[in-house]
Short mmCIF file of C-alpha atoms in Angstrom, two decimals:
data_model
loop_
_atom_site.label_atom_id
_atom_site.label_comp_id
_atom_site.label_asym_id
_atom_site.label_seq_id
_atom_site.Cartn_x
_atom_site.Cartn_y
_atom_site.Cartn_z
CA UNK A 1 125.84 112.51 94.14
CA UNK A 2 123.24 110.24 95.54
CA UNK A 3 123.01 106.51 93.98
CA UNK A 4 119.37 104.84 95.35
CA UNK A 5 118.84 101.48 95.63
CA UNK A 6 115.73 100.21 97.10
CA UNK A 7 114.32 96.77 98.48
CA UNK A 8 110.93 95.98 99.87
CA UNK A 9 109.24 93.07 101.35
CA UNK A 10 105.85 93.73 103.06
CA UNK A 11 103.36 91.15 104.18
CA UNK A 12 100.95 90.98 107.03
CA UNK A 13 103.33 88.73 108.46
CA UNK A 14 106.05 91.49 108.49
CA UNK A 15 104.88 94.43 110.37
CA UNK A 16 106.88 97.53 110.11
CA UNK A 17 106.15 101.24 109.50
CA UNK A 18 108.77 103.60 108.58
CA UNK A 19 109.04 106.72 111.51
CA UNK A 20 112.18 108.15 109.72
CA UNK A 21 110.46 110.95 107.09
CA UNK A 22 113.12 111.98 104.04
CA UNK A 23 112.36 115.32 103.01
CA UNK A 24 112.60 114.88 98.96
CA UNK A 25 111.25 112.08 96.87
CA UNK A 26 114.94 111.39 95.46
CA UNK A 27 115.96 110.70 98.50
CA UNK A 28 113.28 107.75 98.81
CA UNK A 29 113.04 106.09 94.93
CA UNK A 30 109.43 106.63 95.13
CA UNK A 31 107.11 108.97 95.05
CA UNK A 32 104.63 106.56 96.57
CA UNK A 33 106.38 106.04 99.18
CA UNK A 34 106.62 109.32 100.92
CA UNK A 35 105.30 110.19 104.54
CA UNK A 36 104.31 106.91 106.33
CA UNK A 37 104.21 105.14 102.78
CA UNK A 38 102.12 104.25 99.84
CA UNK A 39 98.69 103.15 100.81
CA UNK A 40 98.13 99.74 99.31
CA UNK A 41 94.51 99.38 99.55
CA UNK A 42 93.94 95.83 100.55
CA UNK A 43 91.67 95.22 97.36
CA UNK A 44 91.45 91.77 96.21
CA UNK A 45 92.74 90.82 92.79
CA UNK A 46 89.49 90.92 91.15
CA UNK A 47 88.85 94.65 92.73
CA UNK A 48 92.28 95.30 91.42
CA UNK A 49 91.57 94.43 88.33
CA UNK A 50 88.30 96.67 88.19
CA UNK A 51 90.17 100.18 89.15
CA UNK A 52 89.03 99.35 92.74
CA UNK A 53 85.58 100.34 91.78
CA UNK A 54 84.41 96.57 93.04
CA UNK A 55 85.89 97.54 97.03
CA UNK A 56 82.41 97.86 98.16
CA UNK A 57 80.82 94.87 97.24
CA UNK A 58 83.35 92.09 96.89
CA UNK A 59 83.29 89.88 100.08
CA UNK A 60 87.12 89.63 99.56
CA UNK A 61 87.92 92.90 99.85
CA UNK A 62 87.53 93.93 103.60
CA UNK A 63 86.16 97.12 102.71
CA UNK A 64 82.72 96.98 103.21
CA UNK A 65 81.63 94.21 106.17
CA UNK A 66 77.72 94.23 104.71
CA UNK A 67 79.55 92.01 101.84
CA UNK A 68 80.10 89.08 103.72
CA UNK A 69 76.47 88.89 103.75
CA UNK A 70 74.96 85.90 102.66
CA UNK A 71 78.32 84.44 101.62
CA UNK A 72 76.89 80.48 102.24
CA UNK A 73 80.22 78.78 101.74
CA UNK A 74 83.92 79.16 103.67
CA UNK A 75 86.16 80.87 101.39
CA UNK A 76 90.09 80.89 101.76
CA UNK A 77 92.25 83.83 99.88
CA UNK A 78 95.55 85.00 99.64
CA UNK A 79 97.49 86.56 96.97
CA UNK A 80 100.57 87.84 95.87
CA UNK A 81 101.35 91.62 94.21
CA UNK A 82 104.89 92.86 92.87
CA UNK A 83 105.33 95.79 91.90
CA UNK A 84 107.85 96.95 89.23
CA UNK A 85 108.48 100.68 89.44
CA UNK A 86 110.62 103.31 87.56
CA UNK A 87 111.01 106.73 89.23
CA UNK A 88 112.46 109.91 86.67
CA UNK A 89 113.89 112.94 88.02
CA UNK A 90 115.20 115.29 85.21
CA UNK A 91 115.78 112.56 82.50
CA UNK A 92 117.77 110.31 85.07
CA UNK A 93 115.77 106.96 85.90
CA UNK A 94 115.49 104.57 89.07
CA UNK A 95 114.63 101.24 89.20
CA UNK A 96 113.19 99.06 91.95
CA UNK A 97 111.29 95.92 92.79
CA UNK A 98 108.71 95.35 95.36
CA UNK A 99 107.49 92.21 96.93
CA UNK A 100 104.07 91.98 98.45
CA UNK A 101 101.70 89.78 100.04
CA UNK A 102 98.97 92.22 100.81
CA UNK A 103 95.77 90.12 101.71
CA UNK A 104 95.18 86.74 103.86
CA UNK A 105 91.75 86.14 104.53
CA UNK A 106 89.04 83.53 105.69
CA UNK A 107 85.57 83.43 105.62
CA UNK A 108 83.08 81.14 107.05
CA UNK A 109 79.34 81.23 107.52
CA UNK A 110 77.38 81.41 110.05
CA UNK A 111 73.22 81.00 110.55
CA UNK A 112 70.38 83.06 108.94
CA UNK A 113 72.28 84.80 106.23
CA UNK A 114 75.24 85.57 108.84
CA UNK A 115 79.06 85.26 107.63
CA UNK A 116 82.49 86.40 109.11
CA UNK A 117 85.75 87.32 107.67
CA UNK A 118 89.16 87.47 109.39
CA UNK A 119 91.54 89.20 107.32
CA UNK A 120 95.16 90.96 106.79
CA UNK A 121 96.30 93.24 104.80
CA UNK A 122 98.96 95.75 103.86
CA UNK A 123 97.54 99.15 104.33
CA UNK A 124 100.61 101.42 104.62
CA UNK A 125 104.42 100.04 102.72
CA UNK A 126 107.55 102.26 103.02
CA UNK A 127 110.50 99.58 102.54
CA UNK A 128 113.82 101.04 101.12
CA UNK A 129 117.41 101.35 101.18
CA UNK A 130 119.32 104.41 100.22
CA UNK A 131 122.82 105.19 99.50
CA UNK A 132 124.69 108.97 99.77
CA UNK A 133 128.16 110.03 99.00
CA UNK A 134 129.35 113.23 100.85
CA UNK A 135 132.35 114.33 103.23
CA UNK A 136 132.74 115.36 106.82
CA UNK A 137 135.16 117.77 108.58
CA UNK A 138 137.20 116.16 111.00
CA UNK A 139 139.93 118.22 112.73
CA UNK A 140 140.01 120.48 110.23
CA UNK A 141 140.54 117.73 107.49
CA UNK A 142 137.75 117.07 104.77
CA UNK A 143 137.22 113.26 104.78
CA UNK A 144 134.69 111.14 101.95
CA UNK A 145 131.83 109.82 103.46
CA UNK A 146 129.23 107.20 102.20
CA UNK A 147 125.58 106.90 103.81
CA UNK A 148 123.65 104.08 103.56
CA UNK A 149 120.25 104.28 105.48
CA UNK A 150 117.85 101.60 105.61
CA UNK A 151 114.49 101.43 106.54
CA UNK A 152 111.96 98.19 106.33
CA UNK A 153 108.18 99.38 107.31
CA UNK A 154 104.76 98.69 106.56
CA UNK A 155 101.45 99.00 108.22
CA UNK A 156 98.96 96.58 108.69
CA UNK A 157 95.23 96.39 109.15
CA UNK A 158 94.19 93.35 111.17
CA UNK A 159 89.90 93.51 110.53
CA UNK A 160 87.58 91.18 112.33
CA UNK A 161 83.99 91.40 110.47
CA UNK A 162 80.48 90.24 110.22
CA UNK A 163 77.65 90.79 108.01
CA UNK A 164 73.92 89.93 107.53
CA UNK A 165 71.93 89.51 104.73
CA UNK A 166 68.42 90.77 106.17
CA UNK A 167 66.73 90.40 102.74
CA UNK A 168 67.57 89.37 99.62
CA UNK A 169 67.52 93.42 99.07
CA UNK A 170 69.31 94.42 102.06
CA UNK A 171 72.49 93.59 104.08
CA UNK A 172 74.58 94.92 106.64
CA UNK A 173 78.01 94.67 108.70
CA UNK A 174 80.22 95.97 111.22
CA UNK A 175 83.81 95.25 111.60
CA UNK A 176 87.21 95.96 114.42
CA UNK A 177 90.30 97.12 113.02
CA UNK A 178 93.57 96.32 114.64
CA UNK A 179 96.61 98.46 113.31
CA UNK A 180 99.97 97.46 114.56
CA UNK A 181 103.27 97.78 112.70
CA UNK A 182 107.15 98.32 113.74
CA UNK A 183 109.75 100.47 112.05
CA UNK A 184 113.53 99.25 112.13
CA UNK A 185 115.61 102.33 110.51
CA UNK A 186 119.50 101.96 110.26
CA UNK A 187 121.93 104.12 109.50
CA UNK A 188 125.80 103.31 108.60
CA UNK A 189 128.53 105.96 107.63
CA UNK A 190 132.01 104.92 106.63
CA UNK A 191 135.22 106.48 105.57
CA UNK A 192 137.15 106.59 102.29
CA UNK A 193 140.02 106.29 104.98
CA UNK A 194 139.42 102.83 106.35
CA UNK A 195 142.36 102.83 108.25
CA UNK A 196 142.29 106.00 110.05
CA UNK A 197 138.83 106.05 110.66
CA UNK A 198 136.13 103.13 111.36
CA UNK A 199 132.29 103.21 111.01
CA UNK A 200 129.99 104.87 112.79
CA UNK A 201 126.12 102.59 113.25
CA UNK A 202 122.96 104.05 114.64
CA UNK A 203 119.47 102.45 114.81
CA UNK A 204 116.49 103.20 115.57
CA UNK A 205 113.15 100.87 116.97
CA UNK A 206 109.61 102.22 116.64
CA UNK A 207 105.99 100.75 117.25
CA UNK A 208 102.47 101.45 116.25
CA UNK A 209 99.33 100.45 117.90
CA UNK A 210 96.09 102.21 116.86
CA UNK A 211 92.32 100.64 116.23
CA UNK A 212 89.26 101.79 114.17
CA UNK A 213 85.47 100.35 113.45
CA UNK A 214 83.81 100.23 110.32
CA UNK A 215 79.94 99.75 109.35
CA UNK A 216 78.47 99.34 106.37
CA UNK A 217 75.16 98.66 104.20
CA UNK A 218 74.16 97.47 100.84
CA UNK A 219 70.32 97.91 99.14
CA UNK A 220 68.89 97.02 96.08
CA UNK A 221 67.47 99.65 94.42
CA UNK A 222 65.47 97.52 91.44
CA UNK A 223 66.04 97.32 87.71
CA UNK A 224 69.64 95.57 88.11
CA UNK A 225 70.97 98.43 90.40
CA UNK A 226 72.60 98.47 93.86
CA UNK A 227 73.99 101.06 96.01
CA UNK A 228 76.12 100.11 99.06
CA UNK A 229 77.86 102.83 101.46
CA UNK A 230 80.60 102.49 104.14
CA UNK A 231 82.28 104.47 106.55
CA UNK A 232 85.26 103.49 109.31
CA UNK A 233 85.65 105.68 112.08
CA UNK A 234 89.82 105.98 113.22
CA UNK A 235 90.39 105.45 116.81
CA UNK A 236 93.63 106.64 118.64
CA UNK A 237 96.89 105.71 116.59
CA UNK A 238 100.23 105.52 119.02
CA UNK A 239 103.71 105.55 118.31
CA UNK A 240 106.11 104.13 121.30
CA UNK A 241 110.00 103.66 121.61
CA UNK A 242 110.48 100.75 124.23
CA UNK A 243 106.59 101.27 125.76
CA UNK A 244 106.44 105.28 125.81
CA UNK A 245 104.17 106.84 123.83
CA UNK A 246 106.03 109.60 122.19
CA UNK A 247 103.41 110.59 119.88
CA UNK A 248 99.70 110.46 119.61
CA UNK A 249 97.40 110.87 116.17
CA UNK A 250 94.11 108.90 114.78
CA UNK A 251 93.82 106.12 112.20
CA UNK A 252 92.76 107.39 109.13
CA UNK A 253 88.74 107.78 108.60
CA UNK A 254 87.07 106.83 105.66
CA UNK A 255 83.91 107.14 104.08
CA UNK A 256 83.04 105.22 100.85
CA UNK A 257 80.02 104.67 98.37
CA UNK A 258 79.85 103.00 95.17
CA UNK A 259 76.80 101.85 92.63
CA UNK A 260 76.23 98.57 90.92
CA UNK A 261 74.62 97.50 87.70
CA UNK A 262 74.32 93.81 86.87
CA UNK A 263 71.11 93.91 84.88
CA UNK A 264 72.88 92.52 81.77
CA UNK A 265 73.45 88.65 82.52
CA UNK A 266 77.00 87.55 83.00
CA UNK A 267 78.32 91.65 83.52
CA UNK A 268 78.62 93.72 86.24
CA UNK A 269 79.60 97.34 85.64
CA UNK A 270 80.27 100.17 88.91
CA UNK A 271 81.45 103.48 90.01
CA UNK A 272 82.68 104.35 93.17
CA UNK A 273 84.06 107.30 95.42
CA UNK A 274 86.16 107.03 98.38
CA UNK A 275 87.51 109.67 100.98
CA UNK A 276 89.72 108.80 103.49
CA UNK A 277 91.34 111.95 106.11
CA UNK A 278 94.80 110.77 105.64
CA UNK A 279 95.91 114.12 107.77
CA UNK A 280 94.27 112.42 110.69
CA UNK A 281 98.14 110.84 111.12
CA UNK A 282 99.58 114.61 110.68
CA UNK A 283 101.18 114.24 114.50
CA UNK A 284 102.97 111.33 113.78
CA UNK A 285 104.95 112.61 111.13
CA UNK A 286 107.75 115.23 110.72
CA UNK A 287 107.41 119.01 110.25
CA UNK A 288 108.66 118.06 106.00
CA UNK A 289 106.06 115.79 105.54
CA UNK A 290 102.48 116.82 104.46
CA UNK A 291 99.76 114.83 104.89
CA UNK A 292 96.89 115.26 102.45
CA UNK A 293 93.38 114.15 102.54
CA UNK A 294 92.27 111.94 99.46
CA UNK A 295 89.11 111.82 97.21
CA UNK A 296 89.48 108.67 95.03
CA UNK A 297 87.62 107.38 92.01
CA UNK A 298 86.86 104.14 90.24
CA UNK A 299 85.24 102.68 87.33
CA UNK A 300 85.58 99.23 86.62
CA UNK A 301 83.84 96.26 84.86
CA UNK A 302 83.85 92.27 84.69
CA UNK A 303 81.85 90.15 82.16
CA UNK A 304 81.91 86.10 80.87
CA UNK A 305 84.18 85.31 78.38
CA UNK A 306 84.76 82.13 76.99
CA UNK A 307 84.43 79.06 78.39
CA UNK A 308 87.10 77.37 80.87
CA UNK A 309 86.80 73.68 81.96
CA UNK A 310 82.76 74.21 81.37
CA UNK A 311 82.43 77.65 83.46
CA UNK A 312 83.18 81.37 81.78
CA UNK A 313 86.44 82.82 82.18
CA UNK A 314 85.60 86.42 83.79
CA UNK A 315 87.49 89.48 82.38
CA UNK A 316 87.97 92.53 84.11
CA UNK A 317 88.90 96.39 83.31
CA UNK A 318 88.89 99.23 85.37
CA UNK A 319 90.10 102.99 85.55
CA UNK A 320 91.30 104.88 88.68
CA UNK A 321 92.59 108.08 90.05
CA UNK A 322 94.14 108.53 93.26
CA UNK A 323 95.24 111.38 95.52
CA UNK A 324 98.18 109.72 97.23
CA UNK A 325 98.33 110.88 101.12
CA UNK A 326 101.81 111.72 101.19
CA UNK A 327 103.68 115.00 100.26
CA UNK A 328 106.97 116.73 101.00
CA UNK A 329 106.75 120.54 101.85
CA UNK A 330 103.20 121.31 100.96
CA UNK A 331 103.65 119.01 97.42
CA UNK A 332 100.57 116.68 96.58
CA UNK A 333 101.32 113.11 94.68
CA UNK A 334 98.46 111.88 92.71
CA UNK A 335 98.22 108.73 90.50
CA UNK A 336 96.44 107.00 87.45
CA UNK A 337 95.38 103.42 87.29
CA UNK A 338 94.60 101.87 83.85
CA UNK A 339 93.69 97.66 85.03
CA UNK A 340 92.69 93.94 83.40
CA UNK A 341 91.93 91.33 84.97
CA UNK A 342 91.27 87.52 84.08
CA UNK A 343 89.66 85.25 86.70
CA UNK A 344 89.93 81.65 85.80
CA UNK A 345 88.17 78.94 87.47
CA UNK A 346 90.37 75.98 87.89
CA UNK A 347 88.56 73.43 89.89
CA UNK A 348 84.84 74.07 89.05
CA UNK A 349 83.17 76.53 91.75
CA UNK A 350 85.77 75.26 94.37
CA UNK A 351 88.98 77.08 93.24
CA UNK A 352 89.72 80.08 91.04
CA UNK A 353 92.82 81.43 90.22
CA UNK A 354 92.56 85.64 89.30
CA UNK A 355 95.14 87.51 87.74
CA UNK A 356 95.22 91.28 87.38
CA UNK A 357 97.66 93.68 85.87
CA UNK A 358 98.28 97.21 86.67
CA UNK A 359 99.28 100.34 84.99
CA UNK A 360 99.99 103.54 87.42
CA UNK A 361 101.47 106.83 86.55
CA UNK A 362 102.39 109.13 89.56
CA UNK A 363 103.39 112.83 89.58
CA UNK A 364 103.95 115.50 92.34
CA UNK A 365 102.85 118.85 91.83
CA UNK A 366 105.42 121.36 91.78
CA UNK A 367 108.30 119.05 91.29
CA UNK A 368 109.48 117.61 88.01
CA UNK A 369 109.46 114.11 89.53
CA UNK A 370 107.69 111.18 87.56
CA UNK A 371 107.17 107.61 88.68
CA UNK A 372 105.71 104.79 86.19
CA UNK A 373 104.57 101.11 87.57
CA UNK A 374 103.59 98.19 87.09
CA UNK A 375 101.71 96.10 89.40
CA UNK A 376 101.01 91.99 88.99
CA UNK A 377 98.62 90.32 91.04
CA UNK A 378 97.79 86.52 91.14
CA UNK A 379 94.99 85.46 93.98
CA UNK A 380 93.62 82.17 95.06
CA UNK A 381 90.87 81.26 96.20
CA UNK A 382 89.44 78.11 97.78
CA UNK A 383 85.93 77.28 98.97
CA UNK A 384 85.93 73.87 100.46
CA UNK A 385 82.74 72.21 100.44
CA UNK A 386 80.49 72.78 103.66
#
C-alpha cells in the first residue's frame, strides 16, 4: 500500500533541485513532477493568462531580452502562483497543494532606447513528500516497515538582460543565465516494533551550477503585425556532492518564435512555438528517467474591457499544449492549458494588479495515470515615476 502526501514550496529564494529520480509517477503525486521536475516557465501573469503565447514580447517575461526594448520607465514585479492539483491512478485520487513564487524582477532604463532587467524565476519544481508501508527480513523474522522520503527541490534561472530599441520597427537583446539550485532528499524507515528496533535516517546533499546566453530580436512587419524570434544557447550544467563534480550535462537550449497582431485598437492577438532540448540534462538523471525534447504551442489574446478608475480593465484568454520533459521508462507526459486573465489597473499607469487562472490536464502515454490542475496567479506591478 502506498499513502502519498506531498508539500511544495519553491521560490527563487529557495533553491533546490531534486537528484533522487522515483521510477513511477505514483510514487511522486504528480505527473509533472517527474525527472528533475515540472518546468514552470517563468511567464508573467499576463503571459499566463494568454496560454504563454505573449512569452516573446512581454518585457516581464524574461524570455525574449529584445523586449526590454524601449521600456522608458523602471518597472518592479513579483507574483505569486499556487497550484491545486489532483492526480488519478485507476479511479483512486491524490490531492496536493503547491506554493510558488516563480518571478522577481526589476527593470530600469537606460539611454537611447536601452533598458535592463534583473530577474528570478522558478524554472524546474520537484518538492514532495512520500509515504510507503512494507516489511523487512531481519534474522529471519518479517518486521512492518514505514518509508517516508522527502525531497524539497527546485531550479532556478537567475537572467541578467538588456535590450535596444534601434527603431521604432526593430529591437534587440542579449541576456546571461545563472542556474544554481540544491537538492536536500531524506529518507526515514521505522519499525512497527518500536521497542526492539529504532529508526534508521539517511540524507542526501546535492548542488547544481550550470549557465546559458540568450539573444533575441523583434521587427515590425507593417499592417499591425510583428514577428519576434529567440533562441538561448545551454552552457555546461554540473552536479557536485561537497565540491566534486559527479556528473556533467548542458542547460537546456531553446529556440522560440511567436507573431503579433495589434492592428485592432485596444487588442492584441498571437501565436507562438517554442522548442526547448530538455534531453540536453539526460546525464544528470537516472537510467528510469527519460528525458524528452518539447515542441510547445500557444494562442492567446488580451483586449479593453470596461473601464476601471478611468483606464480599461484588460482581459485575457489563451490556449496551450505542452510536451512535459519528463518521463519514466520511455513514457512521454503532455499537458493542456485552457487560461483567463484580468489585469486591473489600481493606481492609474503606476500600479496594476493581474490575475490569471489556469486550467491543465496532464496524461502519460502508456500509463493510465491522469493529473487535473488548477493554477492561480496574482502579479504586481509597480512603475515608480522616473
Amino acid at each position: 500500500m502506498i499513502r502519498l502526501r506531498l508539500r511544495s514550496f519553491a521560490s527563487p529564494a529557495s533553491l533546490a533541485l531534486l537528484a533522487a529520480m522515483a521510477s513511477t509517477a505514483s510514487a511522486q503525486g504528480s505527473i509533472g513532477s517527474q525527472g528533475f521536475g515540472y518546468p514552470v516557465g517563468g511567464g508573467s501573469i499576463r503571459t499566463n493568462g494568454t496560454g504563454g503565447a505573449f512569452a516573446e514580447f512581454d518585457a516581464l517575461t524574461p524570455t525574449n531580452p529584445a523586449a526590454l526594448g524601449g521600456i522608458a520607465r523602471t518597472v518592479i514585479t513579483a507574483q505569486a502562483e499556487p497550484e491545486l492539483r489532483k492526480l488519478t491512478v485507476n479511479g483512486v485520487s491524490e490531492k496536493s497543494t503547491l506554493q510558488r513564487i516563480p518571478l522577481i524582477m526589476l527593470i530600469f532604463p537606460a539611454r537611447h532606447g536601452v533598458a535592463v532587467g534583473l530577474s528570478a524565476t522558478s524554472f524546474l519544481d520537484r518538492t514532495f513528500s512520500t509515504t510507503t508501508t512494507g516489511s523487512a527480513l531481519i534474522d529471519g523474522k518479517t518486521v512492518p516497515t514505514t518509508d517516508q522520503t522527502e525531497v524539497r527541490g527546485a531550479i532556478n534561472d537567475l537572467r541578467a538582460g538588456a535590450g535596444w530599441q534601434v527603431s521604432p520597427r526593430f529591437r534587440v537583446g542579449i541576456a546571461g543565465h545563472l542556474y544554481t539550485g540544491e537538492n536536500r532528499a531524506t529518507r526515514e524507515r521505522t519499525f512497527a516494533d518500536t521497542l526492539a528496533f529504532g529508526s534508521v535516517l539517511d540524507s542526501s546533499r546535492v548542488t547544481y551550477f550550470g549557465t546559458a546566453l540568450s539573444v533575441g530580436g523583434e521587427a515590425t512587419l507593417g499592417k499591425g503585425f510583428t514577428a519576434m524570434a529567440s533562441y538561448r544557447r545551454g552552457n555546461e550544467l554540473n552536479a557536485r556532492v561537497r565540491d566534486t563534480v559527479v556528473s556533467t550535462a548542458s542547460a537546456p537550449s531553446r529556440t522560440g518564435v511567436a507573431l503579433r497582431y495589434d492592428g485592432i485598437v485596444g487588442s492584441v492577438f498571437a501565436v507562438g512555438l517554442e522548442q526547448i532540448s530538455w534531453s540536453d540534462m539526460a546525464s544528470l538523471g537516472s537510467a528510469n528517467s527519460s528525458s524528452t525534447d518539447a515542441m510547445n504551442w500557444h494562442a492567446g489574446a488580451e483586449v479593453a474591457g470596461p473601464k476601471f478608475r478611468g483606464l480599461p480593465l484588460l482581459v485575457r484568454a489563451g490556449y496551450a499544449r505542452n510536451e512535459l520533459p519528463f518521463g519514466v521508462l520511455g513514457q512521454i507526459a503532455k499537458e493542456n492549458r485552457l487560461t483567463a486573465g484580468l489585469g486591473v489597473p489600481v493606481a492609474g499607469e503606476d500600479a496594476t494588479l493581474d490575475l490569471s487562472v489556469q486550467r491543465a490536464n496532464r496524461t502519460m502515454s502508456g500509463s493510465g495515470f491522469k493529473e487535473s490542475a488548477w493554477l492561480l496567479g496574482i502579479g504586481v506591478q509597480i512603475r515608480p515615476r522616473n
